[in-house]
Amino acid sequence: MSAVLVLNAGSSSLKFQVVDPETGEAHAKGIVERVGSKGSTISVTVDGEESETSASAPDHGAATELMRTTLADRGVDLASSGLVAVGHRVVHGGRSLTEPTVVDDKVLAEIERVAELAPLHNPANIDGIRSATKAFPDLPQVAVFDTAFFSDLPAEASTYAIDRELADKHAIRRYGFHGTSHEFVSAEAARFLGREGDADLKQIVLHLGNGASASAVRGGRPVDTSMGLTPLEGLVMGTRGGDIDPGVLLHLHRVAGLSVSDLDTLLNKKSGILGVSGIGDFRDLASAVHDGDDDARLTLDIYLHRLRKYIGAYAAVLGGVDVVTFTAGVGENSVELREEALKGLEFLGIRIDGRRNKGKNDGPRVISTDSSAVTVLVVPTNEELAIARHTVATIA
Ligand code: ADP
């Protein structure tokens, strides 16, 4: 069996999976949390059985070592697991890194250079690559970029309407994120409907997790996406508010004295669902709405309003829509969210089947009625499998 170790290093976590790139089977997976602070934990699932232990992980190097020893304790020796490579999720590839790439010194230096575009994400990804290179010196390390799928967005979608020279000088453009997921899910949707290779297939993909983004995809290629230079733009998310008048930031700076760093914290950590309602998790928001909490209701209404605006906008950009697909934590699991999000969009030819929407299935499924002009799908995303496949294709 050949397998890929997929690593997703966040600022305070390390997610890992040993994936068979052919079958998608994840023989072992887990996460080290609170990397770099006290009270780190590692949870590991091997053949479906989960265990969690506290441990020390002062940095990503230690977290990688912890992963290795914990997996070994659970009977998974990475040295003899048939690993052919390590695949890394890297958030920002900038203008130059537009395809999955084997990491060498030059590539690593470039990932570091573009880190100024993603200061919250790329440094952790770099730590992950360095740690894995040390731990697995004989394996190729492949970087798979979240921005790659969107690297050839049409210029009218990727260019911000600001001073052209300034924008060029500082690489300001819409890069888009969650690209690995949008690519995987739109391809799965086309395959599921038997329409791979159909150059006219018009899809809207809604990736709704903690972070959230939408994309408009025609014939397998993206023509627009909601996230921009950074993952702050677009939909309402867990702690990010998405679209906002840039004037709000200037005003808060001038009138309330907020510094760049205060604004950074506001936009990344104190906005979105958490900012408006004080509730950090979508499930808790949904139960607060159930209990009649007015703030929670308003928050959900803002979330839904934004989502509908993007669906309408992307239907216009595509000149119609054949498929709308929900994916990621909220999109895959929340029956109510899916139903409410599409309410009022019957004029686009969207009709949800209440019974199908409540159904469950591990793979892709249809939740629209047979007579709905637009097919609405739920397609589970699998970024790890997508990274494993890209990794194998890159080293081949
Ligand atoms: P990320 O990868 O961005 O961290 P996920 O795609 O795992 O996020 O999604 C996490 C979100 O999904 C959380 O806000 C969580 O509340 C939500 N979620 C998970 N399960 C459900 C559910 N059954 N109903 C509603 N929301 C859910």
Short mmCIF file of C-alpha atoms and ligand atoms in Angstrom, two decimals:
data_model
loop_
_atom_site.label_atom_id
_atom_site.label_comp_id
_atom_site.label_asym_id
_atom_site.label_seq_id
_atom_site.Cartn_x
_atom_site.Cartn_y
_atom_site.Cartn_z
CA MET A 1 0.00 0.00 0.00
CA SER A 2 1.27 3.49 -0.74
CA ALA A 3 0.26 6.30 1.57
CA VAL A 4 0.74 10.04 1.97
CA LEU A 5 1.16 11.78 5.30
CA VAL A 6 -0.93 14.94 4.99
CA LEU A 7 -0.05 17.75 7.39
CA ASN A 8 -2.05 20.90 8.04
CA ALA A 9 -0.09 23.09 10.45
CA GLY A 10 -2.10 25.96 11.96
CA SER A 11 -0.79 28.62 14.30
CA SER A 12 -1.61 26.51 17.37
CA SER A 13 -2.42 23.10 15.93
CA LEU A 14 -1.10 20.31 13.75
CA LYS A 15 -3.64 18.17 11.92
CA PHE A 16 -2.38 14.96 10.36
CA GLN A 17 -3.71 12.08 8.30
CA VAL A 18 -2.18 9.00 6.75
CA VAL A 19 -4.17 8.74 3.52
CA ASP A 20 -4.31 6.13 0.78
CA PRO A 21 -4.43 8.37 -2.29
CA GLU A 22 -6.20 5.70 -4.34
CA THR A 23 -9.07 4.80 -2.03
CA GLY A 24 -9.11 7.89 0.19
CA GLU A 25 -9.01 5.64 3.22
CA ALA A 26 -7.50 7.41 6.24
CA HIS A 27 -5.89 4.63 8.20
CA ALA A 28 -4.78 7.02 10.95
CA LYS A 29 -5.49 10.66 11.68
CA GLY A 30 -5.46 13.17 14.47
CA ILE A 31 -4.67 16.60 15.77
CA VAL A 32 -2.23 18.14 18.21
CA GLU A 33 -3.90 21.16 19.79
CA ARG A 34 -2.52 24.10 21.78
CA VAL A 35 0.87 23.81 20.13
CA GLY A 36 3.13 26.43 21.70
CA SER A 37 1.18 26.86 24.92
CA LYS A 38 0.60 24.90 28.12
CA GLY A 39 -1.81 21.98 28.18
CA SER A 40 -1.26 20.64 24.68
CA THR A 41 -3.29 17.58 23.76
CA ILE A 42 -3.07 15.00 21.03
CA SER A 43 -6.04 13.04 19.79
CA VAL A 44 -5.47 10.16 17.45
CA THR A 45 -7.91 7.94 15.55
CA VAL A 46 -6.57 4.64 14.28
CA ASP A 47 -8.93 2.35 12.38
CA GLY A 48 -11.89 4.30 13.71
CA GLU A 49 -10.86 4.22 17.37
CA GLU A 50 -10.12 7.56 19.02
CA SER A 51 -7.91 8.34 22.00
CA GLU A 52 -6.88 11.64 23.53
CA THR A 53 -3.91 12.38 25.79
CA SER A 54 -2.27 15.47 27.24
CA ALA A 55 1.32 16.05 26.27
CA SER A 56 3.88 18.75 25.78
CA ALA A 57 4.23 20.41 22.36
CA PRO A 58 6.10 23.71 22.72
CA ASP A 59 6.53 24.05 18.94
CA HIS A 60 5.66 22.32 15.66
CA GLY A 61 8.85 20.22 15.78
CA ALA A 62 7.73 18.79 19.10
CA ALA A 63 4.20 18.33 17.78
CA THR A 64 5.55 16.33 14.81
CA GLU A 65 7.58 14.14 17.15
CA LEU A 66 4.55 13.72 19.40
CA MET A 67 2.48 12.63 16.40
CA ARG A 68 5.13 10.06 15.48
CA THR A 69 5.49 8.54 18.95
CA THR A 70 1.76 8.56 19.69
CA LEU A 71 1.00 6.84 16.39
CA ALA A 72 3.74 4.30 17.15
CA ASP A 73 2.16 3.62 20.56
CA ARG A 74 -1.09 2.96 18.72
CA GLY A 75 0.64 0.47 16.43
CA VAL A 76 1.22 2.78 13.45
CA ASP A 77 4.92 2.95 12.65
CA LEU A 78 5.21 5.74 10.07
CA ALA A 79 8.59 4.39 8.93
CA SER A 80 6.93 1.21 7.68
CA SER A 81 3.56 2.58 6.61
CA GLY A 82 4.46 2.77 2.94
CA LEU A 83 4.71 6.56 2.99
CA VAL A 84 5.73 7.95 -0.39
CA ALA A 85 5.65 11.64 0.52
CA VAL A 86 4.44 14.27 2.94
CA GLY A 87 1.79 16.64 1.58
CA HIS A 88 1.44 20.03 3.25
CA ARG A 89 -1.48 22.39 3.18
CA VAL A 90 0.00 25.84 2.59
CA VAL A 91 -2.43 28.73 2.75
CA HIS A 92 -0.86 31.34 0.49
CA GLY A 93 1.16 30.74 -2.67
CA GLY A 94 1.20 34.36 -3.78
CA ARG A 95 1.54 35.12 -7.50
CA SER A 96 4.32 32.63 -8.19
CA LEU A 97 3.33 29.38 -6.48
CA THR A 98 0.26 28.39 -8.43
CA GLU A 99 0.60 24.61 -8.51
CA PRO A 100 1.41 21.86 -6.02
CA THR A 101 5.20 21.92 -5.75
CA VAL A 102 7.97 19.75 -4.33
CA VAL A 103 9.59 21.83 -1.59
CA ASP A 104 13.29 22.64 -1.89
CA ASP A 105 15.23 25.57 -0.40
CA LYS A 106 14.13 27.89 -3.20
CA VAL A 107 10.45 27.03 -2.81
CA LEU A 108 10.64 27.35 0.96
CA ALA A 109 12.22 30.79 0.57
CA GLU A 110 9.36 31.79 -1.75
CA ILE A 111 6.72 30.55 0.73
CA GLU A 112 8.51 32.67 3.33
CA ARG A 113 8.54 35.66 1.02
CA VAL A 114 4.80 35.53 0.41
CA ALA A 115 4.14 35.04 4.14
CA GLU A 116 3.66 38.80 4.37
CA LEU A 117 0.39 38.22 2.49
CA ALA A 118 -0.73 35.63 5.07
CA PRO A 119 1.03 36.45 8.34
CA LEU A 120 -1.41 34.38 10.39
CA HIS A 121 -1.06 31.24 8.30
CA ASN A 122 2.10 30.78 6.24
CA PRO A 123 4.57 30.93 9.17
CA ALA A 124 2.86 27.92 10.79
CA ASN A 125 2.85 26.08 7.43
CA ILE A 126 6.58 26.76 7.13
CA ASP A 127 7.17 25.39 10.65
CA GLY A 128 5.23 22.28 9.62
CA ILE A 129 7.38 21.80 6.49
CA ARG A 130 10.63 22.29 8.41
CA SER A 131 9.60 19.86 11.14
CA ALA A 132 8.49 17.22 8.66
CA THR A 133 11.70 17.60 6.63
CA LYS A 134 13.68 16.92 9.77
CA ALA A 135 11.48 14.01 10.84
CA PHE A 136 11.25 12.42 7.36
CA PRO A 137 14.44 13.46 5.54
CA ASP A 138 14.08 10.77 2.88
CA LEU A 139 10.56 11.69 1.80
CA PRO A 140 9.65 14.38 -0.72
CA GLN A 141 7.74 17.26 0.87
CA VAL A 142 5.02 18.68 -1.36
CA ALA A 143 3.29 22.00 -0.75
CA VAL A 144 -0.34 22.26 -1.90
CA PHE A 145 -1.59 25.83 -1.92
CA ASP A 146 -5.04 26.99 -0.88
CA THR A 147 -4.81 29.76 -3.44
CA ALA A 148 -3.75 27.57 -6.41
CA PHE A 149 -7.18 26.71 -7.80
CA PHE A 150 -7.96 30.41 -8.18
CA SER A 151 -4.65 31.46 -9.72
CA ASP A 152 -6.15 32.02 -13.17
CA LEU A 153 -9.33 33.79 -12.14
CA PRO A 154 -10.45 36.14 -14.91
CA ALA A 155 -8.77 39.53 -14.50
CA GLU A 156 -12.07 41.32 -13.92
CA ALA A 157 -12.70 39.07 -10.91
CA SER A 158 -9.17 39.08 -9.50
CA THR A 159 -8.32 42.77 -9.88
CA TYR A 160 -9.29 45.25 -7.17
CA ALA A 161 -10.42 48.64 -8.45
CA ILE A 162 -7.63 50.63 -6.82
CA ASP A 163 -4.48 52.41 -8.05
CA ARG A 164 -3.06 49.95 -10.55
CA GLU A 165 0.61 50.70 -9.93
CA LEU A 166 0.33 50.40 -6.17
CA ALA A 167 -1.60 47.16 -6.51
CA ASP A 168 1.01 45.65 -8.85
CA LYS A 169 3.91 46.73 -6.68
CA HIS A 170 2.46 45.04 -3.60
CA ALA A 171 0.87 42.01 -5.28
CA ILE A 172 -2.62 43.14 -4.29
CA ARG A 173 -5.25 41.00 -6.01
CA ARG A 174 -8.00 38.51 -5.22
CA TYR A 175 -6.21 35.23 -4.54
CA GLY A 176 -9.10 33.22 -3.06
CA PHE A 177 -8.75 30.50 -0.42
CA HIS A 178 -10.18 27.03 0.37
CA GLY A 179 -9.18 26.33 -3.23
CA THR A 180 -8.36 22.68 -2.56
CA SER A 181 -11.90 22.22 -1.27
CA HIS A 182 -13.63 24.19 -4.05
CA GLU A 183 -11.69 22.21 -6.64
CA PHE A 184 -12.40 18.83 -5.02
CA VAL A 185 -16.08 19.52 -4.37
CA SER A 186 -16.86 21.01 -7.80
CA ALA A 187 -15.14 18.01 -9.46
CA GLU A 188 -17.03 15.56 -7.21
CA ALA A 189 -20.32 17.30 -8.02
CA ALA A 190 -19.67 17.13 -11.78
CA ARG A 191 -18.65 13.48 -11.52
CA PHE A 192 -21.70 12.61 -9.38
CA LEU A 193 -23.98 14.18 -11.98
CA GLY A 194 -22.16 12.47 -14.84
CA ARG A 195 -21.13 15.86 -16.29
CA GLU A 196 -17.31 15.87 -15.98
CA GLY A 197 -15.81 17.66 -18.91
CA ASP A 198 -19.04 19.59 -19.59
CA ALA A 199 -17.61 23.04 -20.40
CA ASP A 200 -20.99 24.70 -19.79
CA LEU A 201 -21.73 23.28 -16.34
CA LYS A 202 -22.39 26.28 -14.05
CA GLN A 203 -21.76 25.61 -10.39
CA ILE A 204 -21.90 27.58 -7.17
CA VAL A 205 -19.95 25.96 -4.34
CA LEU A 206 -20.65 27.07 -0.76
CA HIS A 207 -17.86 26.01 1.62
CA LEU A 208 -19.36 26.78 5.03
CA GLY A 209 -17.15 25.81 7.95
CA ASN A 210 -15.50 27.96 10.59
CA GLY A 211 -14.10 29.88 7.67
CA ALA A 212 -16.56 30.22 4.78
CA SER A 213 -16.26 31.00 1.10
CA ALA A 214 -18.26 30.75 -2.10
CA SER A 215 -17.08 30.14 -5.62
CA ALA A 216 -18.57 30.34 -9.10
CA VAL A 217 -17.24 27.56 -11.33
CA ARG A 218 -17.84 27.16 -15.05
CA GLY A 219 -16.80 23.93 -16.74
CA GLY A 220 -14.51 23.04 -13.83
CA ARG A 221 -12.68 26.41 -13.70
CA PRO A 222 -13.43 29.11 -11.14
CA VAL A 223 -14.65 32.47 -12.48
CA ASP A 224 -15.10 34.17 -9.11
CA THR A 225 -14.66 33.55 -5.41
CA SER A 226 -15.59 35.41 -2.27
CA MET A 227 -12.27 35.53 -0.40
CA GLY A 228 -9.69 38.02 -1.58
CA LEU A 229 -6.15 39.09 -0.82
CA THR A 230 -6.72 37.48 2.57
CA PRO A 231 -9.34 35.07 3.93
CA LEU A 232 -11.26 38.01 5.44
CA GLU A 233 -13.49 38.96 2.51
CA GLY A 234 -16.87 37.59 1.54
CA LEU A 235 -19.25 35.53 3.65
CA VAL A 236 -19.94 35.84 7.36
CA MET A 237 -17.79 33.30 9.25
CA GLY A 238 -17.18 32.07 12.79
CA THR A 239 -15.02 35.00 13.88
CA ARG A 240 -14.63 36.97 10.61
CA GLY A 241 -17.34 39.25 9.28
CA GLY A 242 -16.55 39.05 5.59
CA ASP A 243 -17.46 42.04 3.41
CA ILE A 244 -17.28 45.40 5.14
CA ASP A 245 -17.03 48.99 3.94
CA PRO A 246 -13.28 49.74 4.15
CA GLY A 247 -14.34 53.15 5.45
CA VAL A 248 -15.41 51.49 8.72
CA LEU A 249 -11.76 50.69 9.43
CA LEU A 250 -10.58 54.22 8.63
CA HIS A 251 -13.34 55.58 10.84
CA LEU A 252 -12.47 53.29 13.76
CA HIS A 253 -8.84 54.27 13.42
CA ARG A 254 -9.62 57.99 13.38
CA VAL A 255 -12.46 58.16 15.88
CA ALA A 256 -11.82 55.26 18.27
CA GLY A 257 -8.02 55.19 17.98
CA LEU A 258 -7.86 51.52 16.95
CA SER A 259 -4.36 50.60 15.75
CA VAL A 260 -3.57 48.31 12.81
CA SER A 261 -3.08 45.48 15.27
CA ASP A 262 -6.42 46.25 17.01
CA LEU A 263 -8.16 46.24 13.63
CA ASP A 264 -6.45 42.96 12.73
CA THR A 265 -7.80 41.39 15.92
CA LEU A 266 -11.26 42.88 15.33
CA LEU A 267 -11.47 41.53 11.78
CA ASN A 268 -9.93 38.10 12.38
CA LYS A 269 -11.07 37.21 15.88
CA LYS A 270 -13.89 39.43 17.10
CA SER A 271 -16.25 39.66 14.17
CA GLY A 272 -18.60 37.29 12.37
CA ILE A 273 -20.92 35.05 14.38
CA LEU A 274 -18.85 35.50 17.54
CA GLY A 275 -18.66 39.28 17.17
CA VAL A 276 -22.39 39.85 16.71
CA SER A 277 -23.81 37.21 19.06
CA GLY A 278 -20.98 36.34 21.47
CA ILE A 279 -21.43 32.69 20.43
CA GLY A 280 -18.42 30.95 18.93
CA ASP A 281 -19.81 27.78 17.37
CA PHE A 282 -22.50 27.44 14.71
CA ARG A 283 -24.25 24.61 16.57
CA ASP A 284 -24.57 26.78 19.69
CA LEU A 285 -25.88 29.63 17.55
CA ALA A 286 -28.53 27.34 16.05
CA SER A 287 -29.69 26.18 19.50
CA ALA A 288 -29.79 29.78 20.78
CA VAL A 289 -32.02 30.64 17.79
CA HIS A 290 -34.23 27.70 18.75
CA ASP A 291 -34.48 29.05 22.30
CA GLY A 292 -35.73 32.39 20.99
CA ASP A 293 -32.53 34.44 21.52
CA ASP A 294 -32.97 37.69 19.50
CA ASP A 295 -29.24 38.41 19.07
CA ALA A 296 -28.69 34.89 17.77
CA ARG A 297 -31.59 35.29 15.33
CA LEU A 298 -30.17 38.58 14.02
CA THR A 299 -26.74 36.96 13.60
CA LEU A 300 -28.19 34.07 11.64
CA ASP A 301 -30.20 36.49 9.49
CA ILE A 302 -27.05 38.47 8.64
CA TYR A 303 -25.27 35.21 7.76
CA LEU A 304 -28.16 34.07 5.53
CA HIS A 305 -28.61 37.47 3.88
CA ARG A 306 -24.94 37.52 2.83
CA LEU A 307 -25.08 33.96 1.58
CA ARG A 308 -28.14 34.67 -0.58
CA LYS A 309 -26.49 37.78 -1.99
CA TYR A 310 -23.51 35.73 -3.13
CA ILE A 311 -25.71 33.04 -4.67
CA GLY A 312 -27.59 35.72 -6.61
CA ALA A 313 -24.38 37.48 -7.63
CA TYR A 314 -22.74 34.28 -8.83
CA ALA A 315 -25.85 33.23 -10.75
CA ALA A 316 -25.49 36.60 -12.54
CA VAL A 317 -21.73 36.17 -13.09
CA LEU A 318 -22.28 32.68 -14.54
CA GLY A 319 -25.32 33.70 -16.58
CA GLY A 320 -27.43 31.07 -14.81
CA VAL A 321 -26.76 28.19 -12.49
CA ASP A 322 -27.09 24.42 -12.84
CA VAL A 323 -25.78 23.22 -9.47
CA VAL A 324 -25.53 24.68 -5.96
CA THR A 325 -23.43 22.60 -3.58
CA PHE A 326 -23.12 22.82 0.20
CA THR A 327 -19.95 21.56 1.86
CA ALA A 328 -17.79 21.74 5.06
CA GLY A 329 -18.90 21.55 8.72
CA VAL A 330 -21.97 23.80 8.57
CA GLY A 331 -22.87 23.13 4.93
CA GLU A 332 -22.72 19.35 5.30
CA ASN A 333 -24.47 19.11 8.65
CA SER A 334 -27.03 21.85 9.15
CA VAL A 335 -30.39 20.90 7.65
CA GLU A 336 -31.98 24.20 8.77
CA LEU A 337 -29.18 26.35 7.38
CA ARG A 338 -29.49 24.78 3.93
CA GLU A 339 -33.25 25.17 3.94
CA GLU A 340 -33.20 28.79 5.15
CA ALA A 341 -30.35 29.83 2.87
CA LEU A 342 -32.28 28.89 -0.25
CA LYS A 343 -35.63 30.31 0.87
CA GLY A 344 -36.76 33.02 -1.51
CA LEU A 345 -34.53 31.76 -4.33
CA GLU A 346 -37.34 29.83 -6.06
CA PHE A 347 -37.25 32.48 -8.82
CA LEU A 348 -33.82 31.08 -9.79
CA GLY A 349 -35.41 27.66 -10.18
CA ILE A 350 -34.19 26.33 -6.82
CA ARG A 351 -36.51 23.91 -5.01
CA ILE A 352 -35.41 21.98 -1.95
CA ASP A 353 -36.96 18.61 -1.08
CA GLY A 354 -37.52 18.71 2.70
CA ARG A 355 -37.21 14.95 3.12
CA ARG A 356 -34.06 14.66 1.02
CA ASN A 357 -32.54 17.62 2.85
CA LYS A 358 -32.97 15.75 6.16
CA GLY A 359 -31.42 12.54 4.80
CA LYS A 360 -27.94 11.31 5.62
CA ASN A 361 -25.24 9.82 3.46
CA ASP A 362 -21.46 9.65 3.54
CA GLY A 363 -21.08 10.64 -0.10
CA PRO A 364 -22.60 13.26 -2.42
CA ARG A 365 -26.39 13.51 -2.45
CA VAL A 366 -29.17 15.52 -4.07
CA ILE A 367 -31.42 17.60 -1.81
CA SER A 368 -33.48 19.37 -4.48
CA THR A 369 -36.75 18.10 -5.94
CA ASP A 370 -36.80 16.23 -9.24
CA SER A 371 -38.50 19.22 -10.89
CA SER A 372 -36.03 21.80 -9.53
CA ALA A 373 -34.28 23.55 -12.44
CA VAL A 374 -31.16 23.84 -10.26
CA THR A 375 -29.72 20.70 -8.71
CA VAL A 376 -28.83 21.28 -5.07
CA LEU A 377 -26.22 18.93 -3.61
CA VAL A 378 -24.47 18.17 -0.36
CA VAL A 379 -20.93 17.01 -1.13
CA PRO A 380 -18.59 16.20 1.77
CA THR A 381 -15.27 17.93 1.25
CA ASN A 382 -12.06 15.99 1.77
CA GLU A 383 -9.11 18.35 1.62
CA GLU A 384 -6.72 15.70 2.94
CA LEU A 385 -7.55 13.30 0.13
CA ALA A 386 -7.25 16.13 -2.40
CA ILE A 387 -3.83 17.06 -0.99
CA ALA A 388 -2.74 13.39 -1.01
CA ARG A 389 -3.74 13.08 -4.69
CA HIS A 390 -2.00 16.30 -5.67
CA THR A 391 1.08 15.15 -3.76
CA VAL A 392 1.28 11.82 -5.56
CA ALA A 393 0.68 13.47 -8.95
CA THR A 394 3.41 16.03 -8.23
CA ILE A 395 6.12 13.50 -7.34
CA ALA A 396 5.18 11.17 -10.21
P1 ADP B 1 -12.88 24.42 9.68
O1 ADP B 1 -12.25 23.30 8.88
O2 ADP B 1 -13.01 25.71 8.94
O3 ADP B 1 -12.35 24.58 11.06
P2 ADP B 1 -15.29 22.80 9.64
O4 ADP B 1 -15.53 22.63 8.18
O5 ADP B 1 -14.85 21.63 10.42
O6 ADP B 1 -14.39 24.06 9.92
O7 ADP B 1 -16.66 23.37 10.27
C1 ADP B 1 -16.74 23.77 11.60
C2 ADP B 1 -18.12 24.37 11.85
O8 ADP B 1 -19.11 23.42 11.50
C3 ADP B 1 -18.36 24.77 13.29
O9 ADP B 1 -18.87 26.09 13.37
C4 ADP B 1 -19.42 23.77 13.73
O10 ADP B 1 -20.30 24.33 14.65
C5 ADP B 1 -20.15 23.47 12.45
N1 ADP B 1 -20.87 22.20 12.57
C6 ADP B 1 -20.38 20.97 12.76
N2 ADP B 1 -21.39 20.07 12.89
C7 ADP B 1 -22.54 20.77 12.76
C8 ADP B 1 -23.94 20.44 12.82
N3 ADP B 1 -24.34 19.19 13.02
N4 ADP B 1 -24.84 21.44 12.65
C9 ADP B 1 -24.43 22.69 12.47
N5 ADP B 1 -23.15 23.07 12.41
C10 ADP B 1 -22.22 22.14 12.56
#
